[in-house]
Amino acid sequence: MDDLQTWKARRRAVILAHNYQPPEIQDLADHQGDSLDLSLLAARTDAPVIVFCGVHFMAETAALLVPGRAVLLPDLRAGCSLADTVTAADVRSLRAMHPRAAVVAYINTSAAVKAESDVCVTSANALRVVSSLPEEEIIFIPDRNLGQYLAGGTAKQVITWDGNCRAHNEVRVDEVRTARREHPGAFIMVHPEVSPEVAAQADLVTGTGGMVRQAWQRPECEFVVGTEAGLVYRLRKENPDKRFHLLSPSLWCPTMKYTTPSGIVSALRDLAPRVEVPPEVAGRARQALDRMLELTEG
Ligand code: CIZ
């Protein structure tokens, strides 16, 4: 009775896995994607139970989009150190300092921070959403590297916060140079959470969804991948005739690896740990997410 498929059927659950999840979790998931894909899937599914294989802010996002449904995060230790760098009180202080600016929250933030923000973005839609805002001044939280990337890609004045994703921020310029030397002809793509110096050396800066499409569509047979190692497993699986190299050993997120098959079985059996958002935060946080979805889909 501890069989995952049995419990999944019994709960009529859907299993969503982020692109950074371990291979065995990617293999058993119903759907895989970046946080935008998974948010859209969560918003559209009618499954009464969603098992979110990712980190806490992602499960919270799903819980905001499907109020009343059970969103399970198999291991509550799966947090995001980038999301933890900014609090709701920090956002209120920033607003007081820059009253004309729109507050744009990266999806990697808590629901409490989203509730203080005007709109959310993911790596897949950040440029599009920020460009479409009427405000000329933008407060972007919490990833400074992504904020600088947005400043370079739009005509906006972007006020950044001093947060970063350790895995992406630790990638070094000399690692890109080495990859170019060792894999001449490979297409080098990096995530916008890497430093601007590293981004400047790459062929393309894009989120994981963009990397998946590039791997399908580009003529090159070899790619260097500058994002968390979990994506490389997906790219290899979907493109068995192409070669993929991880840009740096630093690209490994420990909290993404807390999900295990047995943790999923326990979560389905116990309907816990369940992620819920307090009502005083949920309404305002949902508005910031809905605005993102309108600007992305519209
Ligand atoms: O948007 C996401 O899911 C994150 C955090 C990274 C990416 O590019 O997929």
PDB file of N, CA, C and O in Angstrom, residues 194-252:
ATOM      1  N   VAL A 194      23.065  34.447 -13.168  1.00  0.00           N
ATOM      2  CA  VAL A 194      24.536  34.501 -13.093  1.00  0.00           C
ATOM      3  C   VAL A 194      24.972  35.966 -13.079  1.00  0.00           C
ATOM      4  O   VAL A 194      24.186  36.866 -13.392  1.00  0.00           O
ATOM      5  N   SER A 195      26.223  36.225 -12.751  1.00  0.00           N
ATOM      6  CA  SER A 195      26.694  37.615 -12.682  1.00  0.00           C
ATOM      7  C   SER A 195      26.715  38.230 -14.089  1.00  0.00           C
ATOM      8  O   SER A 195      26.839  37.507 -15.090  1.00  0.00           O
ATOM      9  N   PRO A 196      26.615  39.568 -14.169  1.00  0.00           N
ATOM     10  CA  PRO A 196      26.658  40.223 -15.486  1.00  0.00           C
ATOM     11  C   PRO A 196      27.953  39.891 -16.245  1.00  0.00           C
ATOM     12  O   PRO A 196      27.940  39.774 -17.478  1.00  0.00           O
ATOM     13  N   GLU A 197      29.068  39.701 -15.522  1.00  0.00           N
ATOM     14  CA  GLU A 197      30.352  39.407 -16.188  1.00  0.00           C
ATOM     15  C   GLU A 197      30.281  38.043 -16.873  1.00  0.00           C
ATOM     16  O   GLU A 197      30.771  37.874 -17.991  1.00  0.00           O
ATOM     17  N   VAL A 198      29.672  37.074 -16.205  1.00  0.00           N
ATOM     18  CA  VAL A 198      29.527  35.738 -16.801  1.00  0.00           C
ATOM     19  C   VAL A 198      28.533  35.814 -17.963  1.00  0.00           C
ATOM     20  O   VAL A 198      28.776  35.268 -19.055  1.00  0.00           O
ATOM     21  N   ALA A 199      27.403  36.522 -17.739  1.00  0.00           N
ATOM     22  CA  ALA A 199      26.375  36.627 -18.791  1.00  0.00           C
ATOM     23  C   ALA A 199      26.977  37.215 -20.069  1.00  0.00           C
ATOM     24  O   ALA A 199      26.650  36.768 -21.182  1.00  0.00           O
ATOM     25  N   ALA A 200      27.893  38.186 -19.898  1.00  0.00           N
ATOM     26  CA  ALA A 200      28.479  38.857 -21.073  1.00  0.00           C
ATOM     27  C   ALA A 200      29.304  37.897 -21.929  1.00  0.00           C
ATOM     28  O   ALA A 200      29.533  38.148 -23.116  1.00  0.00           O
ATOM     29  N   GLN A 201      29.769  36.798 -21.353  1.00  0.00           N
ATOM     30  CA  GLN A 201      30.623  35.847 -22.098  1.00  0.00           C
ATOM     31  C   GLN A 201      29.814  34.766 -22.810  1.00  0.00           C
ATOM     32  O   GLN A 201      30.363  33.974 -23.573  1.00  0.00           O
ATOM     33  N   ALA A 202      28.499  34.686 -22.531  1.00  0.00           N
ATOM     34  CA  ALA A 202      27.694  33.571 -23.055  1.00  0.00           C
ATOM     35  C   ALA A 202      27.101  33.911 -24.415  1.00  0.00           C
ATOM     36  O   ALA A 202      27.082  35.065 -24.836  1.00  0.00           O
ATOM     37  N   ASP A 203      26.580  32.884 -25.097  1.00  0.00           N
ATOM     38  CA  ASP A 203      25.897  33.123 -26.375  1.00  0.00           C
ATOM     39  C   ASP A 203      24.462  33.568 -26.142  1.00  0.00           C
ATOM     40  O   ASP A 203      23.885  34.251 -26.974  1.00  0.00           O
ATOM     41  N   LEU A 204      23.877  33.136 -25.038  1.00  0.00           N
ATOM     42  CA  LEU A 204      22.481  33.489 -24.766  1.00  0.00           C
ATOM     43  C   LEU A 204      22.234  33.483 -23.263  1.00  0.00           C
ATOM     44  O   LEU A 204      22.745  32.615 -22.547  1.00  0.00           O
ATOM     45  N   VAL A 205      21.408  34.439 -22.813  1.00  0.00           N
ATOM     46  CA  VAL A 205      20.966  34.477 -21.409  1.00  0.00           C
ATOM     47  C   VAL A 205      19.469  34.173 -21.415  1.00  0.00           C
ATOM     48  O   VAL A 205      18.693  34.886 -22.051  1.00  0.00           O
ATOM     49  N   THR A 206      19.070  33.122 -20.740  1.00  0.00           N
ATOM     50  CA  THR A 206      17.646  32.749 -20.741  1.00  0.00           C
ATOM     51  C   THR A 206      17.346  31.834 -19.557  1.00  0.00           C
ATOM     52  O   THR A 206      18.250  31.234 -18.978  1.00  0.00           O
ATOM     53  N   GLY A 207      16.052  31.713 -19.208  1.00  0.00           N
ATOM     54  CA  GLY A 207      15.630  30.820 -18.129  1.00  0.00           C
ATOM     55  C   GLY A 207      15.611  29.373 -18.593  1.00  0.00           C
ATOM     56  O   GLY A 207      15.921  29.073 -19.764  1.00  0.00           O
ATOM     57  N   THR A 208      15.209  28.483 -17.700  1.00  0.00           N
ATOM     58  CA  THR A 208      15.280  27.054 -18.063  1.00  0.00           C
ATOM     59  C   THR A 208      14.316  26.704 -19.191  1.00  0.00           C
ATOM     60  O   THR A 208      14.621  25.852 -20.030  1.00  0.00           O
ATOM     61  N   GLY A 209      13.147  27.383 -19.224  1.00  0.00           N
ATOM     62  CA  GLY A 209      12.190  27.113 -20.313  1.00  0.00           C
ATOM     63  C   GLY A 209      12.818  27.474 -21.651  1.00  0.00           C
ATOM     64  O   GLY A 209      12.684  26.735 -22.649  1.00  0.00           O
ATOM     65  N   GLY A 210      13.511  28.608 -21.683  1.00  0.00           N
ATOM     66  CA  GLY A 210      14.187  29.035 -22.916  1.00  0.00           C
ATOM     67  C   GLY A 210      15.278  28.043 -23.301  1.00  0.00           C
ATOM     68  O   GLY A 210      15.454  27.715 -24.481  1.00  0.00           O
ATOM     69  N   MET A 211      15.996  27.518 -22.310  1.00  0.00           N
ATOM     70  CA  MET A 211      17.080  26.557 -22.608  1.00  0.00           C
ATOM     71  C   MET A 211      16.511  25.274 -23.212  1.00  0.00           C
ATOM     72  O   MET A 211      17.097  24.695 -24.145  1.00  0.00           O
ATOM     73  N   VAL A 212      15.362  24.848 -22.686  1.00  0.00           N
ATOM     74  CA  VAL A 212      14.726  23.631 -23.224  1.00  0.00           C
ATOM     75  C   VAL A 212      14.394  23.841 -24.712  1.00  0.00           C
ATOM     76  O   VAL A 212      14.685  22.989 -25.563  1.00  0.00           O
ATOM     77  N   ARG A 213      13.831  24.999 -25.028  1.00  0.00           N
ATOM     78  CA  ARG A 213      13.464  25.264 -26.433  1.00  0.00           C
ATOM     79  C   ARG A 213      14.701  25.391 -27.318  1.00  0.00           C
ATOM     80  O   ARG A 213      14.736  24.892 -28.446  1.00  0.00           O
ATOM     81  N   GLN A 214      15.747  26.057 -26.807  1.00  0.00           N
ATOM     82  CA  GLN A 214      16.982  26.207 -27.595  1.00  0.00           C
ATOM     83  C   GLN A 214      17.559  24.838 -27.943  1.00  0.00           C
ATOM     84  O   GLN A 214      18.011  24.599 -29.059  1.00  0.00           O
ATOM     85  N   ALA A 215      17.544  23.939 -26.968  1.00  0.00           N
ATOM     86  CA  ALA A 215      18.118  22.605 -27.201  1.00  0.00           C
ATOM     87  C   ALA A 215      17.336  21.844 -28.275  1.00  0.00           C
ATOM     88  O   ALA A 215      17.914  21.123 -29.078  1.00  0.00           O
ATOM     89  N   TRP A 216      16.015  22.041 -28.299  1.00  0.00           N
ATOM     90  CA  TRP A 216      15.202  21.375 -29.337  1.00  0.00           C
ATOM     91  C   TRP A 216      15.485  21.975 -30.709  1.00  0.00           C
ATOM     92  O   TRP A 216      15.563  21.267 -31.700  1.00  0.00           O
ATOM     93  N   GLN A 217      15.608  23.329 -30.734  1.00  0.00           N
ATOM     94  CA  GLN A 217      15.527  24.032 -32.015  1.00  0.00           C
ATOM     95  C   GLN A 217      16.856  24.370 -32.682  1.00  0.00           C
ATOM     96  O   GLN A 217      16.928  24.473 -33.900  1.00  0.00           O
ATOM     97  N   ARG A 218      17.897  24.572 -31.888  1.00  0.00           N
ATOM     98  CA  ARG A 218      19.138  25.073 -32.490  1.00  0.00           C
ATOM     99  C   ARG A 218      19.856  23.987 -33.282  1.00  0.00           C
ATOM    100  O   ARG A 218      19.741  22.798 -32.975  1.00  0.00           O
ATOM    101  N   PRO A 219      20.627  24.399 -34.293  1.00  0.00           N
ATOM    102  CA  PRO A 219      21.318  23.408 -35.114  1.00  0.00           C
ATOM    103  C   PRO A 219      22.528  22.770 -34.417  1.00  0.00           C
ATOM    104  O   PRO A 219      22.937  21.671 -34.791  1.00  0.00           O
ATOM    105  N   GLU A 220      23.088  23.433 -33.401  1.00  0.00           N
ATOM    106  CA  GLU A 220      24.284  22.882 -32.745  1.00  0.00           C
ATOM    107  C   GLU A 220      23.970  21.520 -32.110  1.00  0.00           C
ATOM    108  O   GLU A 220      22.858  21.268 -31.667  1.00  0.00           O
ATOM    109  N   CYS A 221      24.991  20.681 -32.040  1.00  0.00           N
ATOM    110  CA  CYS A 221      24.823  19.353 -31.415  1.00  0.00           C
ATOM    111  C   CYS A 221      25.374  19.350 -30.002  1.00  0.00           C
ATOM    112  O   CYS A 221      25.309  18.338 -29.308  1.00  0.00           O
ATOM    113  N   GLU A 222      25.991  20.462 -29.603  1.00  0.00           N
ATOM    114  CA  GLU A 222      26.649  20.490 -28.302  1.00  0.00           C
ATOM    115  C   GLU A 222      26.310  21.805 -27.590  1.00  0.00           C
ATOM    116  O   GLU A 222      26.347  22.882 -28.221  1.00  0.00           O
ATOM    117  N   PHE A 223      26.005  21.698 -26.300  1.00  0.00           N
ATOM    118  CA  PHE A 223      25.584  22.859 -25.528  1.00  0.00           C
ATOM    119  C   PHE A 223      26.309  22.883 -24.186  1.00  0.00           C
ATOM    120  O   PHE A 223      26.534  21.828 -23.582  1.00  0.00           O
ATOM    121  N   VAL A 224      26.635  24.092 -23.730  1.00  0.00           N
ATOM    122  CA  VAL A 224      27.138  24.275 -22.372  1.00  0.00           C
ATOM    123  C   VAL A 224      26.010  24.957 -21.595  1.00  0.00           C
ATOM    124  O   VAL A 224      25.447  25.965 -22.052  1.00  0.00           O
ATOM    125  N   VAL A 225      25.677  24.377 -20.442  1.00  0.00           N
ATOM    126  CA  VAL A 225      24.457  24.778 -19.736  1.00  0.00           C
ATOM    127  C   VAL A 225      24.817  25.492 -18.439  1.00  0.00           C
ATOM    128  O   VAL A 225      25.370  24.886 -17.516  1.00  0.00           O
ATOM    129  N   GLY A 226      24.460  26.773 -18.363  1.00  0.00           N
ATOM    130  CA  GLY A 226      24.801  27.572 -17.188  1.00  0.00           C
ATOM    131  C   GLY A 226      23.602  27.768 -16.274  1.00  0.00           C
ATOM    132  O   GLY A 226      23.191  28.904 -15.997  1.00  0.00           O
ATOM    133  N   THR A 227      23.038  26.658 -15.832  1.00  0.00           N
ATOM    134  CA  THR A 227      21.999  26.731 -14.798  1.00  0.00           C
ATOM    135  C   THR A 227      22.068  25.456 -13.963  1.00  0.00           C
ATOM    136  O   THR A 227      22.913  24.582 -14.231  1.00  0.00           O
ATOM    137  N   GLU A 228      21.168  25.326 -12.993  1.00  0.00           N
ATOM    138  CA  GLU A 228      21.248  24.227 -12.024  1.00  0.00           C
ATOM    139  C   GLU A 228      21.301  22.866 -12.732  1.00  0.00           C
ATOM    140  O   GLU A 228      20.601  22.619 -13.724  1.00  0.00           O
ATOM    141  N   ALA A 229      22.104  21.966 -12.146  1.00  0.00           N
ATOM    142  CA  ALA A 229      22.432  20.685 -12.785  1.00  0.00           C
ATOM    143  C   ALA A 229      21.212  19.835 -13.176  1.00  0.00           C
ATOM    144  O   ALA A 229      21.260  19.092 -14.160  1.00  0.00           O
ATOM    145  N   GLY A 230      20.106  19.974 -12.423  1.00  0.00           N
ATOM    146  CA  GLY A 230      18.919  19.158 -12.718  1.00  0.00           C
ATOM    147  C   GLY A 230      18.456  19.316 -14.156  1.00  0.00           C
ATOM    148  O   GLY A 230      17.961  18.359 -14.775  1.00  0.00           O
ATOM    149  N   LEU A 231      18.619  20.506 -14.719  1.00  0.00           N
ATOM    150  CA  LEU A 231      18.134  20.717 -16.091  1.00  0.00           C
ATOM    151  C   LEU A 231      18.901  19.876 -17.094  1.00  0.00           C
ATOM    152  O   LEU A 231      18.348  19.463 -18.118  1.00  0.00           O
ATOM    153  N   VAL A 232      20.178  19.610 -16.801  1.00  0.00           N
ATOM    154  CA  VAL A 232      21.000  18.865 -17.771  1.00  0.00           C
ATOM    155  C   VAL A 232      20.418  17.456 -17.988  1.00  0.00           C
ATOM    156  O   VAL A 232      20.403  16.944 -19.104  1.00  0.00           O
ATOM    157  N   TYR A 233      19.890  16.871 -16.923  1.00  0.00           N
ATOM    158  CA  TYR A 233      19.269  15.535 -17.052  1.00  0.00           C
ATOM    159  C   TYR A 233      18.105  15.611 -18.046  1.00  0.00           C
ATOM    160  O   TYR A 233      17.995  14.775 -18.945  1.00  0.00           O
ATOM    161  N   ARG A 234      17.241  16.626 -17.892  1.00  0.00           N
ATOM    162  CA  ARG A 234      16.100  16.761 -18.808  1.00  0.00           C
ATOM    163  C   ARG A 234      16.576  16.979 -20.249  1.00  0.00           C
ATOM    164  O   ARG A 234      16.046  16.372 -21.186  1.00  0.00           O
ATOM    165  N   LEU A 235      17.566  17.860 -20.413  1.00  0.00           N
ATOM    166  CA  LEU A 235      18.040  18.167 -21.776  1.00  0.00           C
ATOM    167  C   LEU A 235      18.595  16.914 -22.450  1.00  0.00           C
ATOM    168  O   LEU A 235      18.324  16.652 -23.626  1.00  0.00           O
ATOM    169  N   ARG A 236      19.348  16.118 -21.690  1.00  0.00           N
ATOM    170  CA  ARG A 236      19.933  14.890 -22.270  1.00  0.00           C
ATOM    171  C   ARG A 236      18.838  13.898 -22.631  1.00  0.00           C
ATOM    172  O   ARG A 236      18.896  13.240 -23.672  1.00  0.00           O
ATOM    173  N   LYS A 237      17.854  13.799 -21.756  1.00  0.00           N
ATOM    174  CA  LYS A 237      16.775  12.829 -21.983  1.00  0.00           C
ATOM    175  C   LYS A 237      15.954  13.205 -23.230  1.00  0.00           C
ATOM    176  O   LYS A 237      15.581  12.343 -24.032  1.00  0.00           O
ATOM    177  N   GLU A 238      15.702  14.505 -23.394  1.00  0.00           N
ATOM    178  CA  GLU A 238      14.855  14.935 -24.513  1.00  0.00           C
ATOM    179  C   GLU A 238      15.617  15.046 -25.826  1.00  0.00           C
ATOM    180  O   GLU A 238      15.008  15.121 -26.895  1.00  0.00           O
ATOM    181  N   ASN A 239      16.949  15.089 -25.744  1.00  0.00           N
ATOM    182  CA  ASN A 239      17.760  15.278 -26.961  1.00  0.00           C
ATOM    183  C   ASN A 239      18.896  14.261 -26.956  1.00  0.00           C
ATOM    184  O   ASN A 239      20.073  14.627 -26.820  1.00  0.00           O
ATOM    185  N   PRO A 240      18.577  12.964 -27.106  1.00  0.00           N
ATOM    186  CA  PRO A 240      19.615  11.937 -26.946  1.00  0.00           C
ATOM    187  C   PRO A 240      20.730  12.021 -27.989  1.00  0.00           C
ATOM    188  O   PRO A 240      21.819  11.502 -27.764  1.00  0.00           O
ATOM    189  N   ASP A 241      20.484  12.719 -29.086  1.00  0.00           N
ATOM    190  CA  ASP A 241      21.506  12.832 -30.133  1.00  0.00           C
ATOM    191  C   ASP A 241      22.402  14.055 -29.929  1.00  0.00           C
ATOM    192  O   ASP A 241      23.289  14.319 -30.746  1.00  0.00           O
ATOM    193  N   LYS A 242      22.181  14.832 -28.848  1.00  0.00           N
ATOM    194  CA  LYS A 242      22.995  16.032 -28.627  1.00  0.00           C
ATOM    195  C   LYS A 242      23.779  15.883 -27.325  1.00  0.00           C
ATOM    196  O   LYS A 242      23.446  15.047 -26.484  1.00  0.00           O
ATOM    197  N   ARG A 243      24.804  16.730 -27.171  1.00  0.00           N
ATOM    198  CA  ARG A 243      25.637  16.640 -25.955  1.00  0.00           C
ATOM    199  C   ARG A 243      25.477  17.898 -25.098  1.00  0.00           C
ATOM    200  O   ARG A 243      25.439  19.012 -25.642  1.00  0.00           O
ATOM    201  N   PHE A 244      25.418  17.709 -23.797  1.00  0.00           N
ATOM    202  CA  PHE A 244      25.213  18.817 -22.866  1.00  0.00           C
ATOM    203  C   PHE A 244      26.262  18.754 -21.760  1.00  0.00           C
ATOM    204  O   PHE A 244      26.489  17.689 -21.185  1.00  0.00           O
ATOM    205  N   HIS A 245      26.895  19.901 -21.486  1.00  0.00           N
ATOM    206  CA  HIS A 245      27.918  19.976 -20.439  1.00  0.00           C
ATOM    207  C   HIS A 245      27.485  21.019 -19.417  1.00  0.00           C
ATOM    208  O   HIS A 245      27.071  22.128 -19.799  1.00  0.00           O
ATOM    209  N   LEU A 246      27.591  20.667 -18.144  1.00  0.00           N
ATOM    210  CA  LEU A 246      27.284  21.643 -17.089  1.00  0.00           C
ATOM    211  C   LEU A 246      28.437  22.642 -17.022  1.00  0.00           C
ATOM    212  O   LEU A 246      29.610  22.244 -16.973  1.00  0.00           O
ATOM    213  N   LEU A 247      28.108  23.933 -17.009  1.00  0.00           N
ATOM    214  CA  LEU A 247      29.147  24.968 -17.064  1.00  0.00           C
ATOM    215  C   LEU A 247      30.054  24.965 -15.832  1.00  0.00           C
ATOM    216  O   LEU A 247      31.260  25.193 -15.958  1.00  0.00           O
ATOM    217  N   SER A 248      29.468  24.697 -14.642  1.00  0.00           N
ATOM    218  CA  SER A 248      30.277  24.827 -13.420  1.00  0.00           C
ATOM    219  C   SER A 248      29.757  23.862 -12.354  1.00  0.00           C
ATOM    220  O   SER A 248      28.535  23.703 -12.216  1.00  0.00           O
ATOM    221  N   PRO A 249      30.658  23.274 -11.554  1.00  0.00           N
ATOM    222  CA  PRO A 249      30.175  22.401 -10.470  1.00  0.00           C
ATOM    223  C   PRO A 249      29.400  23.168  -9.397  1.00  0.00           C
ATOM    224  O   PRO A 249      28.703  22.566  -8.591  1.00  0.00           O
ATOM    225  N   SER A 250      29.507  24.498  -9.390  1.00  0.00           N
ATOM    226  CA  SER A 250      28.749  25.262  -8.382  1.00  0.00           C
ATOM    227  C   SER A 250      27.242  25.225  -8.663  1.00  0.00           C
ATOM    228  O   SER A 250      26.433  25.580  -7.802  1.00  0.00           O
ATOM    229  N   LEU A 251      26.868  24.793  -9.858  1.00  0.00           N
ATOM    230  CA  LEU A 251      25.457  24.864 -10.264  1.00  0.00           C
ATOM    231  C   LEU A 251      24.656  23.688  -9.692  1.00  0.00           C
ATOM    232  O   LEU A 251      24.175  22.808 -10.433  1.00  0.00           O
ATOM    233  N   TRP A 252      24.539  23.655  -8.419  1.00  0.00           N
ATOM    234  CA  TRP A 252      23.865  22.553  -7.734  1.00  0.00           C
ATOM    235  C   TRP A 252      23.137  23.136  -6.528  1.00  0.00           C
ATOM    236  O   TRP A 252      23.751  23.766  -5.674  1.00  0.00           O
TER     237      TRP A 252
END
